[in-house]
Amino acid sequence: MAKLKVDGKEIEVPDHFTLLQACEEAGAEVPRFCFHERLSVAGNCRMCLVEVKGGPPKPAASCAMGVRDIRGGPNGELPEVFTNTPMVKKAREGVMEFLLINHPLDCPICDQGGECDLQDQAMAFGIDSSRYSENKRAVEDKYIGPLVKTVMNRCIHCTRCVRFTTEVAGIAELGLIGRGEDAEITTYLEQAMTSELQGNVVDLCPVGALTSKPFAFTARPWELNKTESIDVMDALGSAIRVDTRGREVMRVMPRVNEQINEEWISDKSRFIWDGLKTQRLDRPYVRRDGRLQPATWAEAFAAIKTAVAATSGSKIGAIAGDLASVEEMYALKALLNALGSVNTDCRQDGTAVDPSLGRASYLFNATIEGIEAADAILIVGANPRYEAAVLNARIRKRWRRGGLPIGVIGEGGELRYPYEYLGAGTETLADLVAGKNGFGEKLKAAKNPLIIVGQGALVGAEGAAVLANAAKLAEAVGALTEEWNGFSVLHTAASRVGGLDLGFVPGEGGVAAADLLASADVLFLLGADELDFTRKSSKFTIYIGSHGDNGAHHADVILPGATYTEKSGTWVNTEGRVQMGNRAGFAPGDAREDWAIIRALSDVLGKKLPFDSLTALRAKLYAEYPHFADLDEILPGASSEIAAIAKKAGQMTKSVFASPVKDFYLTNPIARASAVMAECSALARNNFKAAAE
């Protein structure tokens, strides 16, 4: 720790702090454009100038000077820093005047207006006029893809975007070329950026040089209602803010959550919003004469009642989709149990995760934040770059600190950090378990080894055997201790852990998802669209969901539901953290919240569920599963559960692991309804073909 005075106030801060951070700690406001806590120090905007007592007779850039770089007085006086002296005031006004020399007066038509750091700091620290009368320089706008719009005349060369793409996203797609007046930010060859995190440069840009292309010219920030919620595009549960105008979602922004996403979100999470209003189901449909035709709620419920009455409970089943919330899965499970059925499944892809093996068997036990404590990582059957882009950035962040060997079993590919490719599938895993692979020694030598098991390794007939062998490996390399549980399952579906916690899996004698398609007389699909419908031969299918996607096309009755921005719901992320998403708008037309649809249907079927409101439903839910009441908390699994699975490890037949995410941009019905995601997907395919050629 280091002691110093800031504007006469004595403080104590960690000795690795910069002067800027120390001043902030003391409550002094220091303007900045280039400095960002999560990026390296550039020191090129010079806006954060302060006066250092006993230092050189000129202002010092507080972002580039550490507290250990300044000295106290000759008699033991503490070092002193001043943020509001005449010298500092004059220096900041001069810097602001220089920054505004070439900056165009675009504020009336700039999308950054109202959220612009340059606007705010010009008001607070600038002067009211300019002495510059020469012509302003002009810079050509760059095409960098369908997501980020460029107006490079506004650029002040803070290089935040350059440092983000290079350091956090892991690909040097942006750079500063030229010198002096000729300096400009560019992608060198003017190609579209390929990072799955590129949208974050919009938030980082302190001016309007980089803005959201899909959001351009649609709304002003002060027109929007802002709702804090949770992202469901992957299983991380990133903290987001949904901005709406009237009934319409206008944009999605990240919120800071140090435990999960820090302050980044993936492009799918950020730009998905146009898919929320496209291809929506806004009224019930019933299939008549081979065609889906609009119907009333009463007609749709009557058709379901007739189908249910014609069969027995053992022939009724339900499959929950990847975006379903805990509340609607709880209601649907209760309804099926009341009808005498135990045929429920939340595992559309048929992965070998099961709550009967214990909660630790399907959680990311090390936690997302815990990745930074790992000192060796083995990735089995996962591609975190596509399955969880923000988690992948966390792995890269840990790799940049050094001393992190990373091994991959599976597809491989570009992960944005170097790794040792060990093999394609079960043979390599078996060699590691048997101690025949050199990477096993690196895992054993690590204090906190981390084994990430992806869904690609857990699907198919070998799924259970792979899970058991991965658990055995975790035990063998010392990943299961009192302080550290390095056995971590990476999910791809936001609903998966919540469904497993609820026991939304086949009960005793129950039928799994893939078989339900072929054998059920009555099948409920709760937003389940990722199934192989070529196998479907069930007699009567009810689809409860928001979009006219695969599930709706194969349904006999469609009950229109709400998306994640149109309902209050609980989701549990891959590490087991319980999170609440809030309603930002209302579902269109006759669409209703999914739990309310199930509750109304239960009344028609003569199996009335014991709740009439979301509050009453949650009271029942919390009574039965108390951990759902502990928001933002993780109920950890026990290492002993992993050890018990390890005892079941046996021989695996030869197979290869493949990531379940084939197209990052089109993984769910909302994404497939989004024109922006379709454009990104087409661009990614073209880039892949070009690279292959």
XYZ file of C-alpha atoms in Angstrom:
693
model
C 0.000 0.000 0.000
C 1.079 3.585 -0.618
C 0.094 6.803 1.153
C -0.291 10.127 -0.613
C -2.312 13.338 -0.540
C -4.801 14.297 -3.230
C -5.977 17.912 -3.048
C -4.942 17.926 0.608
C -6.827 14.712 1.467
C -4.674 11.867 2.779
C -5.441 8.422 1.295
C -3.915 4.954 1.165
C -4.097 2.944 -2.057
C -2.447 -0.202 -3.486
C 1.034 0.666 -4.775
C 0.193 -0.566 -8.294
C -2.454 2.146 -8.734
C -1.956 4.938 -11.239
C -2.294 8.531 -10.073
C -5.610 8.676 -11.929
C -6.980 5.742 -9.918
C -5.643 7.242 -6.701
C -7.362 10.564 -7.464
C -10.637 8.725 -8.175
C -10.221 6.889 -4.853
C -9.942 10.264 -3.113
C -13.161 11.433 -4.760
C -11.550 13.799 -7.275
C -12.928 13.769 -10.807
C -10.232 13.338 -13.438
C -11.344 13.545 -17.093
C -9.980 10.981 -19.536
C -10.517 9.659 -23.049
C -7.848 7.041 -23.681
C -7.566 5.479 -20.220
C -9.725 2.421 -19.490
C -9.398 0.181 -16.462
C -9.496 -3.041 -18.513
C -7.068 -1.965 -21.243
C -3.361 -1.198 -21.300
C -2.207 2.370 -20.708
C -1.746 4.416 -23.879
C -1.313 7.911 -22.434
C -2.133 9.658 -25.690
C -5.150 11.918 -25.042
C -3.453 13.968 -22.260
C -6.814 14.950 -20.805
C -6.039 13.484 -17.369
C -3.297 15.996 -16.528
C -2.632 16.726 -12.844
C -0.022 18.687 -10.907
C 2.507 16.736 -8.849
C 4.121 18.636 -5.965
C 7.878 18.470 -6.179
C 7.659 17.084 -9.689
C 8.587 18.785 -12.950
C 7.106 22.273 -13.456
C 4.538 20.973 -15.907
C 1.351 18.891 -15.704
C 1.729 15.091 -15.553
C -0.474 12.508 -17.292
C -2.040 10.773 -14.299
C -2.997 7.640 -16.269
C 0.617 6.866 -17.150
C 2.236 7.678 -13.813
C 2.018 5.273 -10.888
C 1.778 6.233 -7.212
C 5.179 4.602 -6.686
C 6.672 7.014 -9.289
C 6.192 10.130 -7.156
C 8.280 11.146 -4.178
C 7.489 12.798 -0.877
C 9.169 15.810 0.676
C 12.719 15.871 2.097
C 11.409 15.689 5.658
C 9.148 12.683 5.168
C 6.140 14.623 3.897
C 3.688 12.562 1.869
C 3.673 12.899 -1.934
C 1.022 15.376 -3.070
C -1.139 15.541 -6.179
C -3.447 18.400 -7.183
C -6.356 18.081 -9.608
C -7.849 21.596 -9.481
C -5.015 24.120 -9.585
C -4.799 26.918 -12.189
C -2.013 24.979 -13.952
C -4.232 21.900 -14.286
C -7.256 23.932 -15.382
C -5.275 25.753 -18.081
C -3.665 22.518 -19.303
C -7.002 20.703 -19.629
C -8.558 23.636 -21.476
C -5.627 23.593 -23.878
C -5.923 19.851 -24.475
C -9.674 20.143 -25.068
C -9.098 23.003 -27.509
C -6.649 20.844 -29.474
C -9.040 17.862 -29.465
C -11.834 20.014 -30.874
C -9.675 21.564 -33.623
C -10.625 18.879 -36.149
C -13.768 17.540 -34.513
C -16.866 18.261 -36.659
C -19.970 19.831 -35.165
C -22.021 16.678 -35.720
C -23.757 16.651 -32.335
C -27.264 17.260 -33.765
C -27.014 14.198 -36.034
C -24.563 12.050 -34.049
C -25.829 8.842 -32.423
C -23.454 9.394 -29.518
C -25.276 12.628 -28.632
C -26.401 12.479 -25.013
C -23.897 9.739 -24.185
C -20.746 11.402 -25.480
C -17.697 11.750 -23.234
C -16.358 14.529 -25.455
C -19.592 16.520 -25.074
C -19.635 16.085 -21.310
C -15.980 16.871 -20.765
C -16.005 19.839 -23.163
C -18.779 21.296 -21.004
C -16.999 20.557 -17.721
C -13.349 21.181 -18.567
C -13.258 23.085 -21.869
C -13.618 26.720 -22.868
C -16.504 28.418 -24.646
C -14.751 29.319 -27.884
C -12.081 28.202 -30.309
C -9.164 30.203 -31.707
C -8.772 27.819 -34.647
C -9.833 29.271 -38.001
C -8.085 26.976 -40.521
C -9.800 24.206 -42.475
C -10.579 21.044 -40.572
C -9.042 17.798 -41.775
C -11.291 15.154 -43.334
C -10.924 11.383 -42.948
C -12.696 8.825 -45.108
C -15.169 6.538 -43.329
C -14.197 2.867 -43.206
C -16.292 -0.226 -43.775
C -15.604 -2.545 -40.845
C -18.672 -4.778 -41.057
C -22.446 -4.770 -40.609
C -22.370 -4.044 -36.869
C -20.172 -1.001 -36.311
C -20.710 2.257 -38.176
C -17.712 4.546 -38.659
C -17.589 8.344 -38.936
C -13.834 8.780 -38.709
C -13.861 12.596 -38.888
C -14.931 12.440 -35.239
C -12.076 10.180 -34.122
C -9.756 11.639 -31.451
C -7.233 8.747 -31.677
C -7.706 7.492 -28.131
C -6.931 3.957 -29.501
C -9.353 2.265 -27.102
C -10.811 0.269 -29.996
C -7.342 -0.817 -31.136
C -6.354 -1.971 -27.662
C -9.661 -3.771 -27.122
C -9.522 -5.814 -30.322
C -5.865 -6.687 -29.777
C -5.894 -7.381 -26.033
C -9.410 -8.529 -25.137
C -10.870 -9.853 -28.395
C -7.522 -11.355 -29.362
C -7.282 -10.365 -33.018
C -5.433 -7.290 -34.324
C -8.138 -6.080 -36.707
C -7.856 -2.361 -35.991
C -4.748 -0.203 -35.912
C -3.492 3.369 -36.057
C -1.584 4.224 -39.239
C 0.052 7.459 -40.316
C 1.505 10.262 -38.231
C 0.329 13.643 -37.037
C -2.520 15.014 -39.129
C -2.442 11.903 -41.331
C -3.043 9.488 -38.436
C -6.197 7.400 -38.703
C -7.779 4.261 -37.291
C -8.398 1.568 -39.903
C -8.716 -2.169 -40.511
C -5.768 -1.837 -42.940
C -7.520 -3.670 -45.819
C -11.019 -2.308 -45.081
C -12.489 -5.730 -44.409
C -15.260 -6.550 -41.978
C -14.142 -7.308 -38.437
C -14.488 -10.968 -37.495
C -14.479 -10.876 -33.692
C -17.609 -12.064 -31.848
C -17.015 -9.202 -29.379
C -16.540 -6.334 -31.840
C -19.697 -4.492 -30.731
C -17.969 -3.543 -27.483
C -15.909 -0.930 -29.329
C -19.159 1.072 -29.626
C -19.304 1.394 -25.834
C -15.582 2.065 -25.564
C -15.495 4.864 -28.157
C -15.642 8.160 -26.192
C -16.901 10.073 -29.239
C -19.201 9.202 -32.143
C -16.518 7.718 -34.398
C -17.732 4.152 -33.807
C -21.464 3.683 -33.289
C -23.994 0.885 -33.640
C -24.909 0.496 -37.326
C -28.295 -1.245 -36.759
C -29.261 1.416 -34.173
C -28.174 4.373 -36.312
C -30.659 7.279 -36.513
C -33.446 5.379 -34.730
C -33.642 6.984 -31.280
C -31.983 9.341 -28.836
C -30.759 7.938 -25.493
C -33.078 10.141 -23.442
C -36.131 8.790 -25.296
C -35.503 5.240 -24.111
C -36.749 3.402 -21.064
C -33.919 1.392 -19.546
C -34.489 -2.014 -17.924
C -31.770 -4.053 -16.232
C -32.009 -7.703 -17.217
C -30.127 -10.912 -18.045
C -28.939 -12.165 -21.433
C -30.070 -15.638 -22.583
C -28.216 -15.964 -25.889
C -25.712 -18.290 -24.212
C -25.426 -19.951 -20.799
C -23.332 -17.228 -19.129
C -26.203 -14.977 -18.071
C -24.358 -11.748 -18.906
C -25.722 -8.599 -17.268
C -27.493 -6.436 -19.850
C -29.652 -3.341 -20.085
C -32.608 -3.431 -22.471
C -33.545 -0.017 -23.895
C -37.107 0.298 -25.178
C -39.300 2.947 -26.739
C -42.965 2.141 -26.328
C -43.376 -1.583 -26.969
C -40.264 -1.868 -29.096
C -36.763 -2.922 -28.019
C -34.353 -0.428 -29.575
C -31.002 -1.748 -28.350
C -29.263 -3.983 -25.811
C -26.302 -2.720 -23.777
C -23.970 -4.427 -21.276
C -23.950 -3.817 -17.532
C -20.921 -4.285 -15.307
C -20.839 -7.652 -13.521
C -17.340 -8.574 -12.377
C -18.318 -12.189 -11.635
C -19.583 -12.957 -15.141
C -19.102 -10.597 -18.083
C -17.078 -7.738 -16.558
C -18.454 -5.095 -18.948
C -18.409 -6.966 -22.260
C -21.181 -8.806 -24.121
C -21.075 -10.816 -27.325
C -22.351 -9.438 -30.622
C -25.226 -11.920 -30.583
C -26.369 -10.582 -27.199
C -26.025 -6.964 -28.332
C -27.502 -7.015 -31.853
C -30.209 -9.687 -31.494
C -32.928 -7.125 -30.807
C -34.270 -6.787 -34.358
C -35.172 -10.505 -34.217
C -37.471 -9.818 -31.255
C -40.064 -8.200 -33.533
C -39.713 -10.375 -36.648
C -41.555 -13.643 -37.385
C -43.463 -13.287 -34.121
C -46.346 -15.515 -33.112
C -49.046 -13.091 -31.960
C -52.156 -15.304 -31.975
C -53.011 -18.982 -31.398
C -53.097 -21.338 -34.388
C -54.731 -24.724 -34.885
C -53.912 -27.108 -37.745
C -57.036 -27.763 -39.821
C -57.040 -29.710 -43.088
C -53.255 -29.897 -42.952
C -52.745 -26.143 -42.559
C -52.158 -23.929 -39.535
C -55.035 -21.453 -39.262
C -55.651 -18.614 -36.785
C -57.847 -19.549 -33.840
C -59.049 -18.201 -30.508
C -57.504 -19.251 -27.222
C -60.664 -21.234 -26.436
C -60.446 -23.142 -29.734
C -56.744 -23.902 -29.231
C -57.323 -25.130 -25.666
C -60.315 -27.228 -26.787
C -58.173 -28.948 -29.442
C -55.530 -29.748 -26.813
C -58.184 -31.022 -24.388
C -59.543 -33.391 -27.033
C -56.067 -34.756 -27.802
C -55.155 -35.222 -24.119
C -58.459 -36.950 -23.371
C -57.788 -39.465 -26.155
C -54.528 -40.762 -24.632
C -52.936 -41.761 -21.325
C -50.363 -39.950 -19.182
C -47.554 -42.267 -20.266
C -48.029 -41.113 -23.876
C -47.804 -37.387 -23.041
C -44.410 -35.634 -23.038
C -42.787 -32.218 -22.850
C -39.486 -30.818 -24.121
C -38.169 -27.462 -22.903
C -36.162 -25.257 -25.251
C -32.902 -23.419 -24.720
C -34.405 -20.044 -23.765
C -37.091 -21.204 -21.299
C -37.174 -19.649 -17.831
C -37.402 -21.618 -14.608
C -40.977 -20.479 -13.896
C -42.505 -21.837 -17.097
C -40.564 -25.115 -16.861
C -41.799 -25.513 -13.272
C -45.405 -24.888 -14.374
C -45.148 -27.301 -17.325
C -43.599 -30.024 -15.189
C -46.374 -29.605 -12.616
C -49.003 -29.868 -15.382
C -47.485 -33.040 -16.844
C -47.175 -34.648 -13.421
C -50.853 -33.827 -12.834
C -51.672 -35.556 -16.142
C -49.783 -38.641 -14.955
C -46.674 -38.173 -17.083
C -42.966 -38.196 -16.164
C -41.847 -37.671 -19.777
C -40.151 -34.276 -19.406
C -36.763 -33.295 -20.796
C -34.800 -30.038 -21.015
C -31.912 -31.591 -22.959
C -32.884 -31.064 -26.600
C -29.452 -32.220 -27.738
C -29.526 -35.388 -25.619
C -26.428 -34.587 -23.542
C -25.515 -37.003 -20.756
C -26.001 -34.582 -17.855
C -28.380 -35.722 -15.159
C -29.351 -34.216 -11.778
C -29.279 -37.695 -10.221
C -25.464 -37.511 -10.446
C -25.391 -34.441 -8.206
C -25.340 -30.718 -8.947
C -21.551 -30.624 -9.281
C -21.793 -32.986 -12.275
C -23.341 -30.293 -14.507
C -22.019 -26.964 -13.170
C -19.049 -24.844 -14.158
C -17.730 -25.463 -10.662
C -14.613 -23.314 -10.929
C -16.916 -20.316 -11.672
C -16.359 -17.871 -14.528
C -14.380 -15.481 -12.337
C -12.397 -18.479 -11.056
C -10.848 -18.913 -14.524
C -8.420 -16.179 -13.508
C -7.125 -18.422 -10.689
C -6.511 -21.410 -12.994
C -2.910 -22.247 -13.927
C -3.569 -24.994 -16.511
C -6.655 -25.517 -18.672
C -7.886 -28.529 -20.620
C -10.813 -27.929 -22.996
C -12.716 -31.117 -23.878
C -15.260 -31.048 -26.717
C -15.941 -27.319 -26.572
C -15.238 -24.225 -28.646
C -15.644 -21.440 -26.077
C -15.129 -18.767 -28.737
C -18.528 -19.631 -30.244
C -20.265 -21.268 -27.266
C -19.454 -18.514 -24.749
C -17.532 -15.643 -26.333
C -17.245 -13.604 -23.128
C -15.941 -16.607 -21.191
C -13.390 -17.125 -23.953
C -12.219 -13.542 -23.422
C -11.775 -14.376 -19.718
C -9.562 -17.357 -20.656
C -7.538 -15.064 -22.919
C -7.243 -12.512 -20.110
C -5.775 -15.207 -17.853
C -3.463 -16.401 -20.666
C -2.070 -12.872 -21.148
C -0.838 -12.903 -17.549
C 1.432 -15.815 -18.498
C 2.086 -19.269 -17.120
C -1.052 -20.890 -18.512
C -0.693 -24.049 -20.613
C -3.933 -24.729 -22.534
C -4.773 -28.091 -24.112
C -7.678 -28.833 -26.459
C -9.375 -32.137 -27.264
C -11.956 -31.792 -30.044
C -12.317 -29.652 -33.130
C -9.670 -27.058 -32.359
C -9.883 -23.983 -34.570
C -8.951 -20.361 -33.871
C -9.647 -19.644 -30.183
C -7.860 -16.239 -30.023
C -5.034 -17.626 -27.862
C -2.363 -20.279 -28.458
C -3.040 -23.816 -27.247
C -1.682 -27.322 -27.558
C -3.910 -29.458 -29.776
C -3.995 -32.900 -28.169
C -6.430 -34.887 -30.331
C -9.920 -35.203 -31.736
C -11.865 -37.334 -29.269
C -12.193 -40.208 -26.845
C -8.832 -41.838 -27.626
C -6.942 -38.744 -26.530
C -9.038 -38.413 -23.382
C -8.385 -42.064 -22.547
C -4.625 -41.519 -22.976
C -4.752 -38.560 -20.603
C -6.659 -40.582 -18.007
C -4.106 -43.404 -18.360
C -1.205 -40.956 -17.993
C 0.065 -41.546 -21.542
C -0.175 -37.916 -22.682
C 2.419 -35.337 -21.678
C -0.193 -32.630 -21.089
C -1.420 -34.634 -18.089
C 1.859 -33.786 -16.325
C 1.191 -30.073 -16.851
C -2.230 -30.500 -15.270
C -0.741 -32.378 -12.321
C 1.941 -29.738 -11.830
C -0.691 -26.993 -11.652
C -2.067 -25.805 -8.333
C -5.506 -25.073 -9.804
C -6.010 -27.211 -12.940
C -9.241 -26.484 -14.822
C -11.005 -29.053 -17.014
C -13.744 -27.554 -19.200
C -16.125 -30.188 -20.568
C -18.291 -28.948 -23.446
C -21.641 -30.215 -24.669
C -19.961 -31.567 -27.801
C -18.242 -34.198 -25.660
C -21.403 -35.166 -23.764
C -23.777 -35.910 -26.647
C -24.321 -39.313 -28.189
C -23.933 -42.818 -26.832
C -20.500 -42.039 -25.373
C -21.650 -38.970 -23.410
C -21.953 -40.650 -20.006
C -18.615 -42.448 -20.423
C -16.867 -39.186 -21.412
C -18.332 -37.405 -18.372
C -17.098 -40.188 -16.076
C -13.618 -40.246 -17.614
C -13.319 -36.466 -17.444
C -14.261 -36.694 -13.765
C -11.639 -39.404 -13.278
C -9.032 -37.190 -14.938
C -10.021 -34.254 -12.707
C -9.531 -36.441 -9.658
C -6.193 -37.807 -10.938
C -4.638 -34.392 -11.619
C -5.717 -32.872 -8.302
C -8.503 -30.646 -9.615
C -10.807 -31.643 -6.735
C -9.653 -30.125 -3.446
C -11.339 -28.322 -0.562
C -10.301 -24.936 -1.989
C -10.728 -25.680 -5.703
C -13.131 -27.662 -7.878
C -11.723 -27.559 -11.397
C -14.281 -29.897 -13.006
C -16.429 -27.511 -15.043
C -19.201 -28.192 -17.548
C -19.754 -25.461 -20.123
C -23.389 -25.293 -21.241
C -24.679 -23.608 -24.380
C -28.354 -23.208 -23.375
C -29.548 -20.548 -20.918
C -32.323 -22.816 -19.635
C -30.260 -25.971 -19.114
C -28.982 -25.617 -15.539
C -32.339 -24.302 -14.304
C -34.107 -27.248 -15.938
C -31.684 -29.740 -14.383
C -32.109 -28.081 -10.978
C -35.873 -28.522 -11.361
C -35.480 -32.153 -12.355
C -36.977 -31.423 -15.783
C -35.638 -34.773 -17.014
C -37.416 -38.089 -17.537
C -38.651 -39.629 -14.289
C -38.606 -43.334 -13.549
C -39.662 -45.109 -16.741
C -39.774 -41.762 -18.561
C -38.852 -41.115 -22.196
C -36.010 -38.784 -23.275
C -36.350 -35.884 -25.736
C -35.237 -37.636 -28.936
C -37.562 -40.589 -28.341
C -40.506 -38.369 -27.387
C -40.551 -36.982 -30.927
C -41.248 -40.439 -32.256
C -43.364 -42.008 -29.517
C -45.567 -39.407 -27.808
C -49.257 -39.119 -28.593
C -49.305 -35.567 -27.201
C -46.064 -33.578 -27.136
C -45.573 -30.136 -25.581
C -42.692 -28.081 -27.014
C -41.777 -25.185 -24.710
C -39.815 -23.128 -27.224
C -37.994 -26.271 -28.347
C -36.726 -25.652 -31.880
C -33.312 -27.337 -32.001
C -34.658 -30.893 -32.380
C -34.246 -33.273 -35.302
C -37.806 -33.015 -36.602
C -37.131 -35.544 -39.349
C -37.662 -38.154 -36.607
C -40.986 -36.669 -35.537
C -43.962 -38.979 -35.709
C -45.846 -37.867 -32.581
C -49.568 -37.600 -33.251
C -50.326 -34.216 -31.689
C -47.798 -31.456 -30.982
C -48.373 -28.240 -29.002
C -45.816 -25.468 -29.445
C -45.595 -22.760 -26.786
C -43.169 -20.115 -28.007
C -42.532 -16.690 -29.420
C -41.289 -17.240 -32.991
C -42.468 -19.092 -36.085
C -39.423 -21.350 -36.190
C -38.866 -25.114 -36.527
C -41.080 -26.103 -33.602
C -44.011 -23.997 -34.774
C -43.805 -25.430 -38.318
C -44.283 -28.950 -36.976
C -47.011 -28.099 -34.454
C -50.720 -28.927 -34.499
C -51.517 -26.138 -32.040
C -49.462 -22.973 -31.488
C -49.813 -20.987 -28.273
C -47.989 -17.629 -28.655
C -45.565 -16.891 -25.811
C -43.248 -14.078 -24.714
C -39.532 -13.545 -25.349
C -36.995 -12.986 -22.578
C -37.426 -9.191 -22.798
C -41.218 -9.493 -22.384
C -41.406 -11.414 -19.122
C -39.959 -11.503 -15.661
C -38.161 -14.812 -15.318
C -35.439 -16.709 -13.496
C -32.483 -18.261 -15.287
C -29.544 -20.174 -13.835
C -26.242 -19.743 -15.651
C -23.621 -22.385 -16.382
C -21.867 -21.840 -13.043
C -25.150 -22.293 -11.137
C -25.782 -18.601 -10.385
C -29.501 -17.807 -10.002
C -30.423 -14.624 -11.891
C -33.602 -12.658 -12.494
C -34.478 -11.161 -15.862
C -36.932 -8.243 -15.876
C -39.693 -7.397 -18.312
C -38.776 -4.483 -20.574
C -41.874 -4.561 -22.801
C -45.032 -6.498 -23.594
C -45.630 -9.361 -25.987
C -47.432 -8.468 -29.253
C -51.078 -9.215 -30.046
C -52.626 -12.097 -28.125
C -49.275 -13.522 -26.987
C -48.979 -14.142 -23.248
C -46.280 -15.062 -20.739
C -45.571 -18.784 -20.966
C -46.351 -19.653 -17.343
C -49.747 -17.916 -17.662
C -50.556 -19.958 -20.794
C -49.771 -23.199 -18.961
C -51.810 -22.117 -15.927
C -54.843 -21.274 -18.114
C -54.499 -24.561 -20.022
C -54.365 -26.555 -16.784
C -57.790 -25.191 -15.850
C -59.282 -26.323 -19.183
C -57.721 -29.779 -18.777
C -59.266 -30.127 -15.327
C -55.866 -30.165 -13.586
C -55.833 -26.602 -12.230
C -52.379 -25.592 -11.006
C -52.233 -24.100 -7.495
C -51.209 -20.544 -8.409
C -52.898 -17.589 -10.092
C -50.021 -15.113 -10.243
C -46.284 -15.065 -10.822
C -45.795 -14.237 -7.142
C -47.806 -17.290 -6.089
C -45.919 -19.474 -8.592
C -42.587 -18.299 -7.182
C -43.757 -18.933 -3.630
C -44.455 -22.576 -4.592
C -41.165 -22.779 -6.501
C -39.102 -21.424 -3.596
C -40.821 -23.735 -1.136
C -39.923 -26.755 -3.258
C -36.484 -25.563 -4.464
C -35.211 -22.991 -1.913
C -31.985 -22.109 -3.760
C -33.971 -20.337 -6.526
C -34.814 -17.621 -3.985
C -31.128 -16.710 -3.512
C -30.641 -14.337 -6.432
C -27.093 -13.788 -7.671
C -25.876 -16.605 -5.440
C -24.324 -19.951 -6.358
C -25.276 -23.112 -4.500
C -22.007 -25.029 -5.013
C -21.865 -28.703 -5.844
C -19.773 -31.087 -3.757
C -16.433 -32.447 -5.006
C -17.505 -35.837 -3.650
C -20.163 -35.975 -6.398
C -17.437 -35.707 -9.041
C -15.415 -38.400 -7.281
C -18.486 -40.676 -7.314
C -18.879 -40.195 -11.097
C -15.162 -40.923 -11.564
C -15.683 -44.405 -10.114
C -18.005 -45.182 -13.066
C -15.286 -44.470 -15.632
C -14.750 -47.295 -18.091
C -13.784 -47.955 -21.677
C -14.941 -45.500 -24.331
C -15.532 -46.473 -27.928
C -13.718 -44.412 -30.525
C -15.507 -41.169 -31.384
C -14.646 -37.538 -32.062
C -15.931 -34.435 -30.306
C -17.653 -31.678 -32.296
C -18.926 -28.369 -30.952
C -22.741 -28.141 -31.060
C -22.530 -24.519 -32.249
C -22.057 -24.645 -36.015
C -23.064 -21.047 -36.676
C -22.466 -18.588 -33.824
C -25.027 -16.119 -35.151
C -27.977 -18.517 -35.713
C -28.300 -20.643 -32.585
C -31.905 -19.937 -31.549
C -35.263 -18.761 -32.965
C -34.676 -15.085 -32.093
C -31.286 -15.130 -33.834
C -32.713 -16.824 -36.919
C -35.384 -14.116 -37.142
C -32.773 -11.330 -37.025
C -31.721 -9.735 -40.320
C -28.538 -8.430 -38.672
C -27.556 -11.902 -37.482
C -28.314 -13.328 -40.959
C -25.938 -10.782 -42.521
C -23.221 -11.589 -39.968
C -23.697 -15.312 -40.588
C -23.376 -14.913 -44.373
C -20.254 -12.790 -43.920
C -18.706 -15.359 -41.557
C -19.396 -18.176 -44.055
C -17.796 -16.189 -46.866
C -14.740 -15.453 -44.714
C -14.464 -19.144 -43.842
C -14.634 -20.128 -47.538
C -12.045 -17.517 -48.455
C -9.723 -18.738 -45.698
C -10.190 -22.351 -46.797
C -9.321 -21.480 -50.373
